[in-house]
PDB file of C-alpha atoms in Angstrom:
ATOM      1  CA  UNK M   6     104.292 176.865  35.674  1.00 74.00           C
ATOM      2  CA  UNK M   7     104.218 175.150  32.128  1.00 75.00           C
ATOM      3  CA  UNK M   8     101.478 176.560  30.421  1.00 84.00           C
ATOM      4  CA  UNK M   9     100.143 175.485  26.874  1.00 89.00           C
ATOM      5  CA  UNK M  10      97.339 178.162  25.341  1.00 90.00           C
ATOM      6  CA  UNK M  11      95.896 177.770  21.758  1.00 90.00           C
ATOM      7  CA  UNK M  12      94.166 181.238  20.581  1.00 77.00           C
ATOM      8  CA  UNK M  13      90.758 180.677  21.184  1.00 71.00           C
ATOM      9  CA  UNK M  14      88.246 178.213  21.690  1.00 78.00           C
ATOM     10  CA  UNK M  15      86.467 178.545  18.651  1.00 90.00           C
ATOM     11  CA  UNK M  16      87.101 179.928  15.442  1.00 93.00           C
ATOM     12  CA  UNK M  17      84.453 180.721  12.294  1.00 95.00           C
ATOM     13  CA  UNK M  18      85.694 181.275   8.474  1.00 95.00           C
ATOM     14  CA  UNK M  19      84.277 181.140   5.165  1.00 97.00           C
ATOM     15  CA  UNK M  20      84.914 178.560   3.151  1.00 97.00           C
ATOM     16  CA  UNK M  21      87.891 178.889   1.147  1.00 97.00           C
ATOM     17  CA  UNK M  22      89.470 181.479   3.393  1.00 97.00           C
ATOM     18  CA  UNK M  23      92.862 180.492   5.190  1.00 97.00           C
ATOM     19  CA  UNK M  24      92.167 179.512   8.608  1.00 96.00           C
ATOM     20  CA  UNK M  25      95.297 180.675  11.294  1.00 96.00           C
ATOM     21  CA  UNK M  26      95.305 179.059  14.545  1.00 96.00           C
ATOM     22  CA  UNK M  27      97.576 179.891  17.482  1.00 96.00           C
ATOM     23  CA  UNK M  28      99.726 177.679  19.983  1.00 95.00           C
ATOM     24  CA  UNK M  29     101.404 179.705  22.584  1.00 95.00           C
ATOM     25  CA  UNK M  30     103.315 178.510  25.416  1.00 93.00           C
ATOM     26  CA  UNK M  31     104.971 179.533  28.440  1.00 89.00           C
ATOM     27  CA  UNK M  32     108.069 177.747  30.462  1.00 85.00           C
ATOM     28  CA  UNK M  33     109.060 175.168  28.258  1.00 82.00           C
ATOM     29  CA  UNK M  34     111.380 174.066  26.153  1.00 82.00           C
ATOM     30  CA  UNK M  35     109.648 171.964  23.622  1.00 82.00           C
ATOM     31  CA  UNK M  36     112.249 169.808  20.748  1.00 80.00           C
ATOM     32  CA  UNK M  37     108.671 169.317  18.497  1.00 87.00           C
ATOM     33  CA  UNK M  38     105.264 170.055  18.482  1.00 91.00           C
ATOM     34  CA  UNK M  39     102.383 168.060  17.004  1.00 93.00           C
ATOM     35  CA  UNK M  40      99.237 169.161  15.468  1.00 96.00           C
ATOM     36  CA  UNK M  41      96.096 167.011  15.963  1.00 97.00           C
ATOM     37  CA  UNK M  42      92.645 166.958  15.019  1.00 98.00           C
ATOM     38  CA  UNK M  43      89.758 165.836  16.846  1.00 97.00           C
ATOM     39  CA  UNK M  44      86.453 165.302  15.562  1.00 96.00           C
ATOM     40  CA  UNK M  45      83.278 164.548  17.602  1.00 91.00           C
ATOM     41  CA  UNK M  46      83.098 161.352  19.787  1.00 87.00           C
ATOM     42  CA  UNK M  47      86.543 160.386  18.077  1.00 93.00           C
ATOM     43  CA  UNK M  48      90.209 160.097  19.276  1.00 95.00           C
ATOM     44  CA  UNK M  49      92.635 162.993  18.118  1.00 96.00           C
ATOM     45  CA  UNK M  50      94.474 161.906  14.397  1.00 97.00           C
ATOM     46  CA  UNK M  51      97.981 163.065  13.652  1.00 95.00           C
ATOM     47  CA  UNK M  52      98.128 165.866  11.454  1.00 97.00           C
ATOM     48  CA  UNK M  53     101.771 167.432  11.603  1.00 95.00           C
ATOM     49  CA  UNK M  54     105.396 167.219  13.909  1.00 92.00           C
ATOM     50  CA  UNK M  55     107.435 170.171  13.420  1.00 93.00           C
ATOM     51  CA  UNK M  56     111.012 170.186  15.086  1.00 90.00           C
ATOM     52  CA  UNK M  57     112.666 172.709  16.866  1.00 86.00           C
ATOM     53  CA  UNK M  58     115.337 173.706  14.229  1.00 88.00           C
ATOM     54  CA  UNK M  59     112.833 174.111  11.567  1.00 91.00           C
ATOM     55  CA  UNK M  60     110.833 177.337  10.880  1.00 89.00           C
ATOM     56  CA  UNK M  61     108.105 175.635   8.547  1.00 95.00           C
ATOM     57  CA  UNK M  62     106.105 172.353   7.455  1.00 95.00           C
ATOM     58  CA  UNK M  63     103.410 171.869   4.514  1.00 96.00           C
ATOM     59  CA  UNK M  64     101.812 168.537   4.016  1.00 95.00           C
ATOM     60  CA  UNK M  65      99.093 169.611   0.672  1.00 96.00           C
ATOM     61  CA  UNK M  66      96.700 172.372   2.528  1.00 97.00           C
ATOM     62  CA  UNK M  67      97.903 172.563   6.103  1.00 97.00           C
ATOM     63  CA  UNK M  68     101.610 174.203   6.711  1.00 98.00           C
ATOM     64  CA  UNK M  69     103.095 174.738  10.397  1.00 97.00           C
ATOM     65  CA  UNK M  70     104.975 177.298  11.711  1.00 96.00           C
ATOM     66  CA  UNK M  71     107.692 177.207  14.928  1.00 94.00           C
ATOM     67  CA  UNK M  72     109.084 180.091  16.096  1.00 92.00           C
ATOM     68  CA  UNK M  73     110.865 179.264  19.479  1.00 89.00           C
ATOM     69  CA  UNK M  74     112.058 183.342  20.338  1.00 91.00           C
ATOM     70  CA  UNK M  75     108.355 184.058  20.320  1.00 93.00           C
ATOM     71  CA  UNK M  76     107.286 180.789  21.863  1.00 93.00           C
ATOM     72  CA  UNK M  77     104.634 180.297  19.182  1.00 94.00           C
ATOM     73  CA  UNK M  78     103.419 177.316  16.511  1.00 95.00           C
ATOM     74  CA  UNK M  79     100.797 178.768  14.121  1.00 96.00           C
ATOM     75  CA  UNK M  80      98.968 176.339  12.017  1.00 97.00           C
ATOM     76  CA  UNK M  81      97.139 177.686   8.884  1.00 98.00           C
ATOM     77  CA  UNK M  82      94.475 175.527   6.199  1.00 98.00           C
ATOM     78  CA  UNK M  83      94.548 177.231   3.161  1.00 97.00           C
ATOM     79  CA  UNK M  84      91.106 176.931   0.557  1.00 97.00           C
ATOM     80  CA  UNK M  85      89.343 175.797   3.785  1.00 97.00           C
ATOM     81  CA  UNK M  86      86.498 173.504   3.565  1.00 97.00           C
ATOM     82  CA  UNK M  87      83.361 172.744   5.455  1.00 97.00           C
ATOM     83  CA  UNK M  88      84.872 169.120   6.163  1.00 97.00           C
ATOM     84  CA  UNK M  89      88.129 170.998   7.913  1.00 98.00           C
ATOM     85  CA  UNK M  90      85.327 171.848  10.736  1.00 98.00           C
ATOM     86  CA  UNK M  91      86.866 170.073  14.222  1.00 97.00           C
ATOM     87  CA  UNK M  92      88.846 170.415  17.056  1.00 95.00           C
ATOM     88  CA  UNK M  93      92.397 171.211  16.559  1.00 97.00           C
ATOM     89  CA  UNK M  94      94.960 170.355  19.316  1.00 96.00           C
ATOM     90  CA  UNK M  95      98.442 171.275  19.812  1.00 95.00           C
ATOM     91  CA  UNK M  96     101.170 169.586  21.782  1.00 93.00           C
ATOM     92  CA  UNK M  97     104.347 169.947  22.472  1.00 90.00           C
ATOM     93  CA  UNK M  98     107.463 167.389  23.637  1.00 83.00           C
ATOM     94  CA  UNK M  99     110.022 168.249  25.398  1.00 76.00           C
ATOM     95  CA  UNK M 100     113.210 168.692  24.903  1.00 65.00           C
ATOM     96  CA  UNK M 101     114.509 166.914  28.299  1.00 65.00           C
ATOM     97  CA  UNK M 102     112.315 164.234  28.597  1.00 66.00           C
ATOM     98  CA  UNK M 103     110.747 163.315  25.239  1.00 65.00           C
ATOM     99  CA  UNK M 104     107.841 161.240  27.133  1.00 70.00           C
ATOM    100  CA  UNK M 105     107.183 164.112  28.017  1.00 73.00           C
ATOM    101  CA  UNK M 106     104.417 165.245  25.864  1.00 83.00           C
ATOM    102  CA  UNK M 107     101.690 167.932  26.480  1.00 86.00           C
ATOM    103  CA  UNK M 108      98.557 169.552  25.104  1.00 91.00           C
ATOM    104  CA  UNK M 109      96.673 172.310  24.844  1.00 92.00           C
ATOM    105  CA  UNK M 110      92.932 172.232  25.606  1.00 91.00           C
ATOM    106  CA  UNK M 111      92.237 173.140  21.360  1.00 93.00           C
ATOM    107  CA  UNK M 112      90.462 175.068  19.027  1.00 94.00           C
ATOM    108  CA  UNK M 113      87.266 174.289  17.576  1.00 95.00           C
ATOM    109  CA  UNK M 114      87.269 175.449  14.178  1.00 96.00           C
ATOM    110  CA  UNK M 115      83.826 175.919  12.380  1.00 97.00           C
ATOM    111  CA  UNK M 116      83.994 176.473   8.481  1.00 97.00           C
ATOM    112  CA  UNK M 117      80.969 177.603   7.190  1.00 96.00           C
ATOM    113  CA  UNK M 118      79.708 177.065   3.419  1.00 94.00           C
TER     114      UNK M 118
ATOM    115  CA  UNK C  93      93.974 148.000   9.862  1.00 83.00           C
ATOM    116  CA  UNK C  94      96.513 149.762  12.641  1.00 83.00           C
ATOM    117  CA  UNK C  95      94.433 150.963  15.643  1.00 94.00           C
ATOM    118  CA  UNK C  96      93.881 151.177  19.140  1.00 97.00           C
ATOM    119  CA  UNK C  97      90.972 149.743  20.275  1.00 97.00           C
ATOM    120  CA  UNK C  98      89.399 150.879  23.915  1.00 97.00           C
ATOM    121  CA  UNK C  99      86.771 148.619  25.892  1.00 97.00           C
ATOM    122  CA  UNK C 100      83.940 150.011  26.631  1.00 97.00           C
ATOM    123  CA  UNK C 101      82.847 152.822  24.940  1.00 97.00           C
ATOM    124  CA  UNK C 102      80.625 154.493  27.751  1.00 97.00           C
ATOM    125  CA  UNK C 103      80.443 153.318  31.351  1.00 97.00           C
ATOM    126  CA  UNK C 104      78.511 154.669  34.075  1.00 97.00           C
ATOM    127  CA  UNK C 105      79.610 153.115  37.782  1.00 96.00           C
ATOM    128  CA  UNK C 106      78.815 154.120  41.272  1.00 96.00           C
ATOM    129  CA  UNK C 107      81.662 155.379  43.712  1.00 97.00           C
ATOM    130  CA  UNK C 108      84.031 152.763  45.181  1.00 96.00           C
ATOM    131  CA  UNK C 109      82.919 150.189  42.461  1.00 97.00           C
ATOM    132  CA  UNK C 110      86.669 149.006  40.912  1.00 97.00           C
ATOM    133  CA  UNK C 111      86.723 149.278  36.694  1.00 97.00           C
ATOM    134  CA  UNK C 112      89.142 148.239  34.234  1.00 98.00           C
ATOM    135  CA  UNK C 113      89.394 150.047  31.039  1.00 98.00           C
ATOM    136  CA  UNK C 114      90.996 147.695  28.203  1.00 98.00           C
ATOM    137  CA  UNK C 115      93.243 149.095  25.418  1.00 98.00           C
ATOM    138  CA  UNK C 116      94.662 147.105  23.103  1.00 98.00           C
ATOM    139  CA  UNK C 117      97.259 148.053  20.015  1.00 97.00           C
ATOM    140  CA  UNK C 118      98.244 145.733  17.047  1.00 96.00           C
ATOM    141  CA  UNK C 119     100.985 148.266  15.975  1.00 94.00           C
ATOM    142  CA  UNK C 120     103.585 146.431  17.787  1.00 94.00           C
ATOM    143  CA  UNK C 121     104.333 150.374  19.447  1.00 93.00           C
ATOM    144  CA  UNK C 122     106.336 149.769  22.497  1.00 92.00           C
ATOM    145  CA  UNK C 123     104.812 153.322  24.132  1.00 92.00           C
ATOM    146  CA  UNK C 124     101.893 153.309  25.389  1.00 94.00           C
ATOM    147  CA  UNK C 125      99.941 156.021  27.356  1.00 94.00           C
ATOM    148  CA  UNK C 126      96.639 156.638  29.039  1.00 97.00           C
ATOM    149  CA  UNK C 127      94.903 160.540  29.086  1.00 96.00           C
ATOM    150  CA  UNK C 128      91.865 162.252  30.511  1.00 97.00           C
ATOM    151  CA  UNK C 129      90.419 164.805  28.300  1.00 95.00           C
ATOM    152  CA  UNK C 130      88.083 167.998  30.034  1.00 93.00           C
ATOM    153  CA  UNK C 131      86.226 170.682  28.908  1.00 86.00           C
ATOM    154  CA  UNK C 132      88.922 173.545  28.971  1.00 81.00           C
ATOM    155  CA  UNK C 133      92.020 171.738  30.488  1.00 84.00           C
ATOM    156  CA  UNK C 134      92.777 169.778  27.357  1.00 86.00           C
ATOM    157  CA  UNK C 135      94.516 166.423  27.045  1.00 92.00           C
ATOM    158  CA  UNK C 136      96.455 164.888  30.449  1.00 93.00           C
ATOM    159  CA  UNK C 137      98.724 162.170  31.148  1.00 92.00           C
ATOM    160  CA  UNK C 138      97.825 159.861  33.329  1.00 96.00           C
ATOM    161  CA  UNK C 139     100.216 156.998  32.658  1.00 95.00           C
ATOM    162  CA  UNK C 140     102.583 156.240  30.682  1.00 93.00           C
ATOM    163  CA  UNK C 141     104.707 153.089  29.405  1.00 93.00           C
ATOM    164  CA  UNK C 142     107.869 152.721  27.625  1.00 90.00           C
ATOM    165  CA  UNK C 143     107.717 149.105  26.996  1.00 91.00           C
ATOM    166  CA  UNK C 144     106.790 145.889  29.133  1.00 95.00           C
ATOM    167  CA  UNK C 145     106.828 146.497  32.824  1.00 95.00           C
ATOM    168  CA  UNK C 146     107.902 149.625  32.304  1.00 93.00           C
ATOM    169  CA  UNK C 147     104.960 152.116  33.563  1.00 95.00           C
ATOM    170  CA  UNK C 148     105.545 155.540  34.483  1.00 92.00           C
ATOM    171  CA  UNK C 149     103.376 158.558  36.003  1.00 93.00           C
ATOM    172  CA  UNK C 150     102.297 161.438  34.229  1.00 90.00           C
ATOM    173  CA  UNK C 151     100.410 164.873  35.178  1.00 88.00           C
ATOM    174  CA  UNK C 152      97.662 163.345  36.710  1.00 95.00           C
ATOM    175  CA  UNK C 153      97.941 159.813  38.165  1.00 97.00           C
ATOM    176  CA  UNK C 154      96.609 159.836  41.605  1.00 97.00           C
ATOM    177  CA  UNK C 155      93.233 157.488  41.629  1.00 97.00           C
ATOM    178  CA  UNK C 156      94.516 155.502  38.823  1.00 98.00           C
ATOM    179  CA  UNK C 157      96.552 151.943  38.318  1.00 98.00           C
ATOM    180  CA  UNK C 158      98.677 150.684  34.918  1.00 98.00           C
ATOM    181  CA  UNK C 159      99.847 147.133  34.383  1.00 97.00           C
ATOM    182  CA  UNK C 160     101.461 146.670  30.900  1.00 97.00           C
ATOM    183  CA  UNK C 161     102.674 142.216  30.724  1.00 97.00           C
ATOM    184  CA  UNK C 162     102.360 142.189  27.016  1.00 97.00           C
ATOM    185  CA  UNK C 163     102.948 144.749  24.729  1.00 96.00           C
ATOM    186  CA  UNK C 164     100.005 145.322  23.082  1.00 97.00           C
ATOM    187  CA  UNK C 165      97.948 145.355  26.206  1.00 98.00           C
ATOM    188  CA  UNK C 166      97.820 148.448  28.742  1.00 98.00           C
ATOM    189  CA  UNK C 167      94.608 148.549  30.680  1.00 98.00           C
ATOM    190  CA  UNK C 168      93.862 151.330  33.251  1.00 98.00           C
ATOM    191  CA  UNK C 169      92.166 150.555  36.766  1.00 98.00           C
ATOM    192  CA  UNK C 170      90.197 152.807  38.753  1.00 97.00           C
ATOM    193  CA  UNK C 171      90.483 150.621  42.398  1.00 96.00           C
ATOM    194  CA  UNK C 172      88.212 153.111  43.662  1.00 97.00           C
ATOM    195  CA  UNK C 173      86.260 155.387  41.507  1.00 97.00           C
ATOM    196  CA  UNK C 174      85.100 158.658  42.480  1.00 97.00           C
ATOM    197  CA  UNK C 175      83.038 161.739  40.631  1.00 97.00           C
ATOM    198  CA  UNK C 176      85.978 163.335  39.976  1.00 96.00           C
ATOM    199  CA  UNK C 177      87.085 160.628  37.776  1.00 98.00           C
ATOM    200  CA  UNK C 178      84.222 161.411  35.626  1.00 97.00           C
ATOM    201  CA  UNK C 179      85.793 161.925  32.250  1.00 97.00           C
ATOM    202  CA  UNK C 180      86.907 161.077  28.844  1.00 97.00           C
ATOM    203  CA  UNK C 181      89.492 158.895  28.437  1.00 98.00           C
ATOM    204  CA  UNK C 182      91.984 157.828  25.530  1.00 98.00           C
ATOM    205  CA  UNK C 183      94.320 155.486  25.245  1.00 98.00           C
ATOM    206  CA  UNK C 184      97.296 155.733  22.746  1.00 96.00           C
ATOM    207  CA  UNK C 185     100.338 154.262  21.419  1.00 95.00           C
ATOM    208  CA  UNK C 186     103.717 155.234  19.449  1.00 91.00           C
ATOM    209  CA  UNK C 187     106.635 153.108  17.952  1.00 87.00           C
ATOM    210  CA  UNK C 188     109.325 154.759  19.898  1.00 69.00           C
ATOM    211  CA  UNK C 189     109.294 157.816  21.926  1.00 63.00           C
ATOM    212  CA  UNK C 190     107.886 160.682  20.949  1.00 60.00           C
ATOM    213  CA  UNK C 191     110.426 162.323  19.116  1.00 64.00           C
ATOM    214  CA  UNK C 192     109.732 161.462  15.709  1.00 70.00           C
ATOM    215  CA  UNK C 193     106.291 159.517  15.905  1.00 82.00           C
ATOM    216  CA  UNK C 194     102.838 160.593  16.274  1.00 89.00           C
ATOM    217  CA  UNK C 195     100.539 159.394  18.993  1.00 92.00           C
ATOM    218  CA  UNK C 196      97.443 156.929  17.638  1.00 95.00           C
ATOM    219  CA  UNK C 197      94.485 157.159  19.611  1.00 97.00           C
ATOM    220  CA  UNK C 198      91.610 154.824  20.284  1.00 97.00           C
ATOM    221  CA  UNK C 199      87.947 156.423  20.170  1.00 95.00           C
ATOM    222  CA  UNK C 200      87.940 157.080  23.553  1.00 97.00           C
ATOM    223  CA  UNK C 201      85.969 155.925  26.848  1.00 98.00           C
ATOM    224  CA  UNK C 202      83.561 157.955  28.551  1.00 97.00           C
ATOM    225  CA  UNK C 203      83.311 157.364  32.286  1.00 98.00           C
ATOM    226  CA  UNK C 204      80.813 158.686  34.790  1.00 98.00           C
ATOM    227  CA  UNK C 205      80.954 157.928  38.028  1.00 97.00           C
ATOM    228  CA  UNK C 206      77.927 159.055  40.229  1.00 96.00           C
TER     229      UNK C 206
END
């Protein structure tokens, strides 16, 4: 079955260390994947779409990486920051059916001062 | 400002009692989708729709009803609501697809059903 599994379910840096978050997944062939975050009683915001053909994304302290032999997105926050602290979501879309779209369950990430 | 905006924000509802869930977009996005979020399984489809009149299942739609007659409108109905149901919801929207655009989200609509 398809399976979608982000490294943990929580993660705790220092502030200013690089946080590295994991997206595995398991039959499927995803054509992009999607970065979200979630904070606390809110709806997930956008963050980053990577496609299939390309190995790497930076938008000012986030970059995105997508390698499809391993079957693996990592997601890194360089200088992190206390205000980086939420729930970050994966998802992927398929490449047959791009309605399609599907999530793993997240990792909280906790930065701490 | 662009948003999707869900109606209410917290409901609590006895079993069998029929709810509608409003969500309403002023993005002019023809895609439109409904998801439960739990602790653990992450984010699932329940509906989906590509445009007006066009609704489609997702993951998990068994329990639950779509209607989309304007485009900015997709409300979800729960005929007959069970504990099971008991969730977070989120509505969201997209210009096209999801190839190329991100999903916006409302703030989300926590059900319980008891």
């Amino acid at each position: 079955s398809q399976k979608i599994e982000q490294n943990s379910e929580a993660l705790n840096i220092q502030e200013g260390k690089t946080a590295t978050l994991t997206c595995n997944y398991t039959n499927y062939s995803p054509a992009y994947l999607q970065w979200y975050r979630q904070d606390p009683g809110r709806g997930p915001v956008f963050l980053l779409l990577i496609r299939e053909n390309e190995k790497e994304k930076r938008k000012e302290r986030l970059k995105v990486t997508f390698d499809t032999t391993l079957k693996q997105s990592l997601f890194h926050i360089t200088a992190s920051q206390p205000a980086d602290s939420a729930t970050y979501l994966c998802a992927l879309v398929g490449a047959y059916n791009n309605n399609d779209m599907r999530f793993g369950a997240g990792t909280r990430l906790t930065v701490k001062p | 400002e662009a948003q999707v905006t869900q109606n209410p924000r917290y409901l609590i509802t006895v079993t069998g009692k029929k709810l509608t869930v409003t969500c309403s977009q002023n993005m002019n996005h023809e895609y439109m989708s409904w998801y439960r979020q739990d602790p653990g399984l992450g984010l699932r489809q329940i509906y989906y729709s590509m445009n007006v009149e066009v609704t489609d299942k997702g993951d998990v739609p068994e329990g639950y009803k779509v209607s989309r007659k304007e485009k900015r409108n997709f409300p979800l109905i729960l005929e007959s609501p069970s504990p099971n149901q008991t969730s977070l919801y989120f509505c969201a929207s997209s210009s096209a697809g999801l190839n190329n655009s991100p999903l916006h989200f409302g703030n989300g609509t926590r059900l319980t059903v008891t």
